[in-house]
Amino acid sequence: MHGVVPIHALLRGGVYVSGGFDLRDEPWIPVRLATGEPVRVGLRELFKRAHEIADLELPVPPAAAGLLRILAVITARIARDGAVRLDDAGVAEDIGKWLLLRRRVLKQGRFDPDAVDAYLDEEVPAGRFDLFDAQRPFLQDPRLAGQCVDGKGAPNPSGVNKLVFGRPTGVNGAVLFGHFTDTAPVPVPAHEAVWHLIAQLYFGPSGQCTPRRITTMRTGSGDAAPLRKSVSYFPWAPQLFTTLVLSVPGPQVEADWETPDACPWEEELNDPLGPLHAVTWPGRLLTGRFRHAVLLVPSADHRSVTDAYITWSTHQSALQVRDPYQILDRRKDGAFQPREADGSRALWRDLDSLLLKDSLQDVQRPPCLEELPKRLLPSLRVRAYGFDQDGQQKDSVWFQATTPAVLQWQEESDPQMAHHVSRCHRLAEDAGARLDFAAKIAWKIATDTSVDPSARAKIRIDQKKPGPWAGRALARYWPAAETVFWQLAKPEHIGAGIERRFVEAALAALDEAIGPANRADIRVARARSRARAILFGLVPATANA
């Protein structure tokens, strides 16, 4: 057994607890081996067998998005060529030298087991990877047991339901993934609690939270976590080893290069009332911008979590920095912001933003997709993790998606295919927008007897009463459009007239939305004819000939 640590004891929430769930060796990360076998591994086994692992299979996508950032930092600490590590600040001064170092690391094909043990057992202080360590539990603040108290000084935890995304909290909490109540909270297994701990730190809400008393004031509000309502994109290789090495962000970031880099488990606890640490590469860039503080309360046997404290970690203004795994979109005021997660938007609709260089003035692709090794491009896919949320408390849906091997079509490598993919996407979006308009026009004609149904008559749509056909049609159109998109996103279709294929998908969706019974009505028939004409307007005249 590696890394034996002393057992500490501390009064937490009224009971004495000790460490006992060591994330280095406890099996808490679900993965799928190259053989197809699903297993759970700890950090040590994950890194030592990364070349044998085909995929992460974490069932909570926001936790996976956070975990990959944590794993990327650890990768930078352990991946090396000789004595030179990927996080070497001296090498990072020259991007060309850093890319050559990364190439040499990739050529090794696996992580050095001795380097993995050295980092986990020697470089990081004892107990820092223990989920329930009394002094420094992993990614937690043990001070919360004495700071989150009520007016009489008694412990005031937030509840285990507050920890687990998808469980309802309070009186009106929505039930998303199970039936739980605050009056009868169900403990969560320790390995699952880690997932939700990570998800809270990266995607937690803003607004009211459990009050934290540090001075004479009990402040009970905080800011949104750094990844809230966002979607992350990672280069995805056939082996986890390659995925992790490529996920280490390049050193072209705006970071403080004079301040030593550190992760939360490598340094002392922050001062909640003090200034923020400068953003350094890669540790604080990926793991040092949390706005929440969490403390888990374990069961007596340390195999589950029975309660949790969740509150604010700082009220200092967040330091602005470019996240390496996000697409940036230009706002109306000219500034850029991360593309927000949309549970109704499929990943293929983001492909041109991932393939084209930043020649698109309104979109910037994720820095992690820059400077990828050309020899690997034919095998590289893109994995997306998103969480559709509002900026405060509402969580709608999370999602995970993976593309085929599309990064071989990046503009630097294959400009024709990159622009062809962009054209396919644009035509799909045009047909979708036209379908939305046509279906609303059709509903207006079918239901308003005062409307002139003739082809050239102008019709005003009441956006407050659009009718049901547009929503139904789009719900049917987008899955069909995705099928058409992948059929057309091939080199043999470059330069071909492909508009009609998307229009045909839109026409079929319109017919399904209206329904065969309705189409028998003469006014509905006229409405449908008008809508079809609107859609056919997208097809060039030569294609109709």
XYZ file of C-alpha atoms in Angstrom, residues 88-542:
455
model
C 8.191 23.425 -16.513
C 7.981 27.236 -16.535
C 11.351 27.556 -18.233
C 10.298 25.414 -21.188
C 6.948 27.201 -21.299
C 8.692 30.466 -22.194
C 9.097 29.089 -25.726
C 5.923 27.510 -27.140
C 7.951 25.660 -29.757
C 10.077 23.976 -27.087
C 6.993 23.131 -25.055
C 5.298 21.495 -28.051
C 8.439 19.445 -28.704
C 8.412 18.343 -25.069
C 4.768 17.326 -25.374
C 5.602 15.365 -28.521
C 8.325 13.442 -26.666
C 5.934 12.716 -23.804
C 3.297 11.419 -26.226
C 5.880 9.192 -27.913
C 6.444 7.365 -24.607
C 2.862 6.068 -24.799
C 2.281 5.868 -21.041
C 2.957 7.634 -17.757
C 6.017 6.631 -15.754
C 4.674 4.661 -12.743
C 7.477 6.003 -10.533
C 6.544 9.578 -11.438
C 2.905 8.841 -10.547
C 3.879 7.467 -7.125
C 6.347 10.277 -6.501
C 3.714 12.935 -7.042
C 0.882 11.240 -5.150
C 2.993 10.042 -2.196
C 5.858 12.524 -1.855
C 5.185 15.837 -3.598
C 1.691 16.340 -2.176
C 1.466 16.584 1.641
C 0.019 13.560 3.443
C -3.756 13.412 3.690
C -4.475 15.923 0.925
C -6.066 13.268 -1.311
C -8.213 11.860 1.514
C -11.870 12.809 1.140
C -12.386 12.823 4.910
C -9.002 13.895 6.252
C -9.632 15.947 9.399
C -6.996 18.591 8.664
C -7.161 18.993 4.876
C -9.897 16.935 3.189
C -9.593 16.929 -0.595
C -10.903 20.174 -2.167
C -12.697 21.055 1.085
C -12.443 23.586 3.895
C -12.544 22.004 7.385
C -13.108 25.448 8.950
C -16.744 25.375 7.807
C -17.781 23.130 10.715
C -17.029 25.998 13.071
C -17.988 28.866 10.756
C -21.337 27.673 9.391
C -23.289 27.919 12.629
C -26.652 29.286 13.677
C -27.293 32.188 16.029
C -26.644 29.960 19.056
C -23.356 28.621 17.695
C -24.736 25.186 16.800
C -23.674 23.518 13.503
C -25.767 24.669 10.542
C -25.027 22.307 7.636
C -26.575 22.719 4.200
C -27.837 19.146 3.857
C -26.701 16.284 1.665
C -29.485 17.046 -0.842
C -27.850 20.425 -1.442
C -24.648 18.635 -2.397
C -26.090 16.211 -4.936
C -27.100 17.794 -8.220
C -30.535 16.582 -9.255
C -31.937 16.193 -5.750
C -34.591 18.686 -4.629
C -33.819 21.119 -1.823
C -36.257 23.191 0.180
C -40.030 23.050 -0.163
C -40.341 23.626 -3.905
C -37.285 21.761 -5.177
C -37.876 19.940 -8.468
C -37.329 16.183 -8.577
C -35.012 15.460 -11.505
C -33.335 12.119 -10.879
C -34.935 10.613 -7.792
C -37.302 11.121 -4.910
C -35.555 12.680 -1.931
C -36.657 15.153 0.722
C -34.879 17.372 3.215
C -36.807 15.725 6.043
C -35.490 12.261 5.145
C -32.142 12.766 3.347
C -30.542 9.680 1.848
C -26.757 9.365 2.315
C -24.713 9.332 -0.877
C -21.928 6.759 -1.390
C -18.503 8.319 -0.883
C -17.340 7.653 -4.440
C -20.397 9.482 -5.797
C -19.997 12.303 -3.290
C -16.625 13.125 -4.866
C -18.333 13.639 -8.214
C -20.828 16.090 -6.753
C -18.159 17.859 -4.711
C -16.280 18.551 -7.944
C -19.475 19.537 -9.770
C -20.388 22.004 -7.005
C -16.997 23.702 -7.141
C -17.121 24.127 -10.910
C -20.873 24.594 -11.556
C -22.392 25.697 -8.242
C -25.043 28.463 -8.073
C -24.888 32.101 -7.084
C -27.150 33.812 -4.595
C -28.291 32.636 -1.189
C -26.253 29.917 0.502
C -25.556 28.619 3.984
C -24.284 31.602 6.031
C -20.621 31.612 7.018
C -19.503 33.531 10.120
C -15.875 34.686 9.950
C -16.213 38.124 11.489
C -19.189 39.366 13.484
C -21.221 39.219 10.259
C -22.925 36.061 9.009
C -22.810 36.388 5.220
C -25.082 34.016 3.314
C -24.659 34.781 -0.373
C -22.048 33.910 -2.962
C -21.070 34.051 -6.614
C -21.561 31.497 -9.375
C -18.878 28.862 -9.908
C -16.408 29.476 -12.772
C -18.014 27.043 -15.241
C -21.670 27.667 -14.437
C -24.017 27.310 -17.477
C -21.087 26.515 -19.770
C -19.998 23.727 -22.094
C -16.434 22.378 -22.279
C -14.726 20.777 -25.277
C -11.778 18.380 -25.029
C -9.661 16.646 -27.686
C -10.527 12.963 -27.344
C -8.113 10.204 -28.317
C -8.558 6.407 -28.386
C -6.500 6.109 -25.155
C -6.926 8.167 -21.994
C -3.169 8.722 -21.803
C -3.192 10.697 -25.051
C -6.404 12.497 -24.098
C -4.900 13.696 -20.825
C -1.613 14.862 -22.346
C -3.464 16.797 -25.059
C -5.754 18.279 -22.398
C -2.864 20.030 -20.661
C -3.353 23.652 -21.744
C -0.520 25.222 -23.674
C 1.418 28.013 -21.954
C 0.048 30.742 -24.264
C -2.224 31.913 -21.449
C -2.318 35.251 -19.675
C -0.912 34.070 -16.358
C 1.344 35.399 -13.629
C 4.689 33.821 -14.441
C 6.481 35.272 -11.414
C 4.260 33.581 -8.796
C 4.812 29.862 -8.059
C 1.974 27.690 -9.363
C -0.099 25.544 -7.017
C -3.364 23.606 -6.742
C -5.655 23.643 -3.668
C -4.342 20.287 -2.461
C -0.735 21.480 -2.803
C -0.941 24.716 -0.759
C -2.391 26.105 2.444
C -6.034 27.083 2.830
C -7.024 30.435 1.393
C -7.987 33.452 3.456
C -11.688 33.988 2.593
C -11.370 37.706 3.392
C -8.006 38.214 1.740
C -6.990 38.941 -1.859
C -7.179 36.173 -4.447
C -4.081 34.360 -5.581
C -2.855 35.391 -9.013
C -3.821 33.050 -11.851
C -0.834 30.835 -12.585
C -0.305 28.090 -15.169
C -1.564 25.426 -15.150
C -2.657 24.738 -11.536
C -4.546 27.848 -10.505
C -5.807 28.342 -14.056
C -7.722 25.061 -13.871
C -8.264 24.461 -10.137
C -7.776 27.791 -8.386
C -10.809 29.890 -9.314
C -13.513 28.338 -7.130
C -16.182 30.588 -5.589
C -17.627 27.976 -3.230
C -16.365 26.239 -0.117
C -17.560 22.728 0.736
C -17.140 20.320 3.648
C -18.507 16.774 3.582
C -19.763 14.985 6.704
C -19.058 11.234 6.487
C -20.893 8.296 7.955
C -19.290 6.415 10.832
C -17.657 3.913 8.476
C -16.546 6.612 5.992
C -18.220 4.834 3.084
C -20.891 7.481 2.519
C -21.678 11.160 3.070
C -24.585 12.006 5.355
C -24.427 15.811 5.336
C -22.525 18.706 3.815
C -21.683 22.359 4.326
C -21.799 24.454 1.139
C -21.115 28.167 1.277
C -19.022 30.945 -0.263
C -15.223 30.882 -0.411
C -14.542 34.511 -1.336
C -16.321 37.745 -2.157
C -13.403 39.195 -4.110
C -14.115 39.981 -7.760
C -13.309 36.985 -9.939
C -10.085 37.215 -11.929
C -10.818 37.221 -15.653
C -8.974 34.537 -17.594
C -9.576 32.556 -20.773
C -10.650 29.001 -20.041
C -8.773 26.687 -22.448
C -11.735 24.375 -23.103
C -14.474 26.832 -24.057
C -15.726 28.445 -27.271
C -16.011 32.224 -27.019
C -18.823 34.109 -28.757
C -18.863 37.845 -29.364
C -21.578 39.755 -27.536
C -23.428 42.737 -28.939
C -21.123 45.070 -27.007
C -18.090 43.583 -28.797
C -16.712 41.630 -25.831
C -16.430 37.832 -25.831
C -18.120 35.399 -23.465
C -18.102 31.583 -23.157
C -20.717 29.812 -25.261
C -23.557 28.830 -22.951
C -24.706 25.243 -22.670
C -28.006 24.511 -24.392
C -29.563 21.137 -23.726
C -31.542 21.339 -26.972
C -28.491 22.048 -29.151
C -26.622 19.028 -30.521
C -22.811 19.014 -30.636
C -22.586 18.875 -34.434
C -23.975 22.427 -34.563
C -20.748 23.618 -32.896
C -18.391 21.852 -35.303
C -17.449 24.828 -37.470
C -16.515 26.733 -34.300
C -14.139 23.866 -33.443
C -12.627 23.424 -36.894
C -12.225 26.935 -38.258
C -9.439 29.208 -37.096
C -10.365 32.462 -35.452
C -10.856 34.013 -38.891
C -14.518 34.005 -37.870
C -14.637 37.390 -36.184
C -17.465 36.468 -33.863
C -16.173 33.087 -32.623
C -12.955 31.903 -30.987
C -12.342 28.182 -30.722
C -11.012 26.544 -27.532
C -7.237 26.989 -27.101
C -6.913 23.287 -26.220
C -7.737 22.479 -29.841
C -4.828 24.548 -31.162
C -1.461 23.098 -32.146
C -2.584 19.463 -32.058
C -0.047 16.914 -33.366
C -0.728 16.316 -37.056
C -0.014 12.597 -36.851
C -2.812 12.182 -34.306
C -5.465 14.259 -36.059
C -7.040 11.350 -38.022
C -7.914 9.618 -34.732
C -8.973 12.626 -32.635
C -12.589 13.312 -31.744
C -14.111 16.054 -29.597
C -15.840 15.344 -26.279
C -18.265 17.958 -24.946
C -19.605 18.229 -21.393
C -22.320 20.801 -20.747
C -24.715 21.888 -18.024
C -27.746 23.909 -19.091
C -28.354 26.261 -16.131
C -29.290 29.841 -15.424
C -26.866 32.144 -13.654
C -28.339 31.574 -10.204
C -30.198 28.522 -8.920
C -32.003 26.783 -11.778
C -30.470 23.599 -13.227
C -32.183 22.307 -16.373
C -30.225 19.449 -17.945
C -26.671 18.242 -18.304
C -25.295 16.447 -21.336
C -22.295 14.691 -22.838
C -21.561 14.151 -26.528
C -18.671 12.961 -28.666
C -18.046 13.648 -32.349
C -16.534 11.251 -34.867
C -12.855 11.822 -35.736
C -13.401 15.362 -37.087
C -10.256 17.157 -35.948
C -8.480 15.961 -39.084
C -10.657 18.560 -40.814
C -9.308 21.531 -38.903
C -8.718 24.490 -41.171
C -4.923 24.316 -40.782
C -4.880 20.716 -42.059
C -7.816 20.547 -44.485
C -9.270 23.999 -45.255
C -11.642 22.651 -47.912
C -13.318 20.233 -45.512
C -13.363 22.767 -42.679
C -15.269 25.231 -44.840
C -17.475 22.484 -46.281
C -18.480 21.427 -42.760
C -19.179 25.071 -41.982
C -21.344 25.330 -45.094
C -23.312 22.199 -44.143
C -23.958 23.626 -40.718
C -24.984 27.017 -42.097
C -27.463 25.426 -44.508
C -28.923 23.320 -41.697
C -29.356 26.420 -39.529
C -30.911 28.357 -42.426
C -33.430 25.566 -43.041
C -34.220 25.381 -39.322
C -34.815 29.128 -39.070
C -36.957 29.108 -42.228
C -38.946 26.129 -40.908
C -39.658 27.981 -37.667
C -40.937 30.977 -39.652
C -42.918 28.907 -42.164
C -44.647 26.840 -39.460
C -45.754 29.986 -37.644
C -47.062 31.473 -40.886
C -48.941 28.251 -41.588
C -50.558 28.289 -38.153
C -51.625 31.901 -38.602
C -53.223 31.179 -41.974
C -54.940 28.016 -40.719
C -56.450 29.576 -37.601
C -57.072 33.243 -38.457
C -59.895 33.642 -40.988
C -59.001 37.298 -41.543
C -55.610 36.400 -43.031
C -55.152 36.412 -46.808
C -53.627 32.977 -47.663
C -52.419 34.015 -51.140
C -48.732 33.619 -51.926
C -47.802 37.324 -51.969
C -49.921 38.494 -49.044
C -48.005 39.888 -46.072
C -48.700 38.148 -42.810
C -47.772 39.419 -39.350
C -46.914 36.760 -36.780
C -47.962 37.225 -33.180
C -44.829 36.027 -31.338
C -46.861 35.619 -28.142
C -49.204 33.196 -29.923
C -46.981 31.331 -32.408
C -49.051 28.152 -32.333
C -47.842 24.596 -31.702
C -46.626 23.667 -35.191
C -43.254 25.449 -35.057
C -42.168 23.721 -31.847
C -43.312 20.319 -33.082
C -41.637 20.816 -36.460
C -38.277 21.862 -34.992
C -38.328 18.963 -32.539
C -38.606 16.636 -35.538
C -36.295 18.599 -37.808
C -33.084 18.774 -35.767
C -32.547 15.013 -35.331
C -33.233 14.542 -39.054
C -30.923 17.440 -39.916
C -28.138 15.828 -37.901
C -28.450 12.641 -39.951
C -28.347 14.649 -43.184
C -25.394 16.669 -41.895
C -23.214 13.610 -41.265
C -24.214 12.140 -44.618
C -23.085 15.311 -46.384
C -20.023 16.139 -44.259
C -17.771 14.075 -46.501
C -15.098 15.074 -49.025
C -17.132 13.789 -51.988
C -19.820 16.402 -51.354
C -17.497 19.434 -51.410
C -18.891 21.981 -53.859
C -22.086 20.017 -54.478
C -25.580 21.458 -54.322
C -26.736 20.183 -50.942
C -29.354 22.768 -49.970
C -32.262 20.597 -51.071
C -31.414 17.814 -48.605
C -31.957 20.070 -45.593
C -35.088 21.580 -47.133
C -36.498 18.074 -47.640
C -35.849 17.319 -43.962
C -37.641 20.538 -43.034
C -40.601 19.711 -45.292
C -40.976 16.272 -43.720
C -40.850 17.813 -40.251
C -43.506 20.374 -41.234
C -45.845 17.650 -42.520
C -45.408 15.617 -39.324
C -46.098 18.659 -37.171
C -49.312 19.545 -39.015
C -50.512 15.939 -39.081
C -52.441 14.057 -41.790
C -55.881 14.768 -40.314
C -55.352 18.519 -40.292
C -54.011 18.555 -43.838
C -57.417 17.412 -45.119
C -58.891 20.793 -44.130
C -58.915 23.201 -47.084
C -57.571 26.155 -45.077
C -54.831 24.024 -43.546
C -53.980 22.769 -47.043
C -53.528 26.369 -48.200
C -51.435 27.149 -45.114
C -49.241 24.127 -45.747
C -48.768 25.087 -49.374
C -47.667 28.588 -48.358
C -45.230 27.198 -45.797
C -43.741 24.739 -48.299
C -43.205 27.576 -50.764
C -41.333 29.511 -48.069
C -39.061 26.540 -47.485
C -38.432 25.900 -51.178
C -37.192 29.480 -51.386
C -33.928 28.234 -49.862
C -33.209 25.981 -52.844
C -31.284 27.718 -55.655
C -33.150 27.998 -58.948
C -30.609 25.737 -60.665
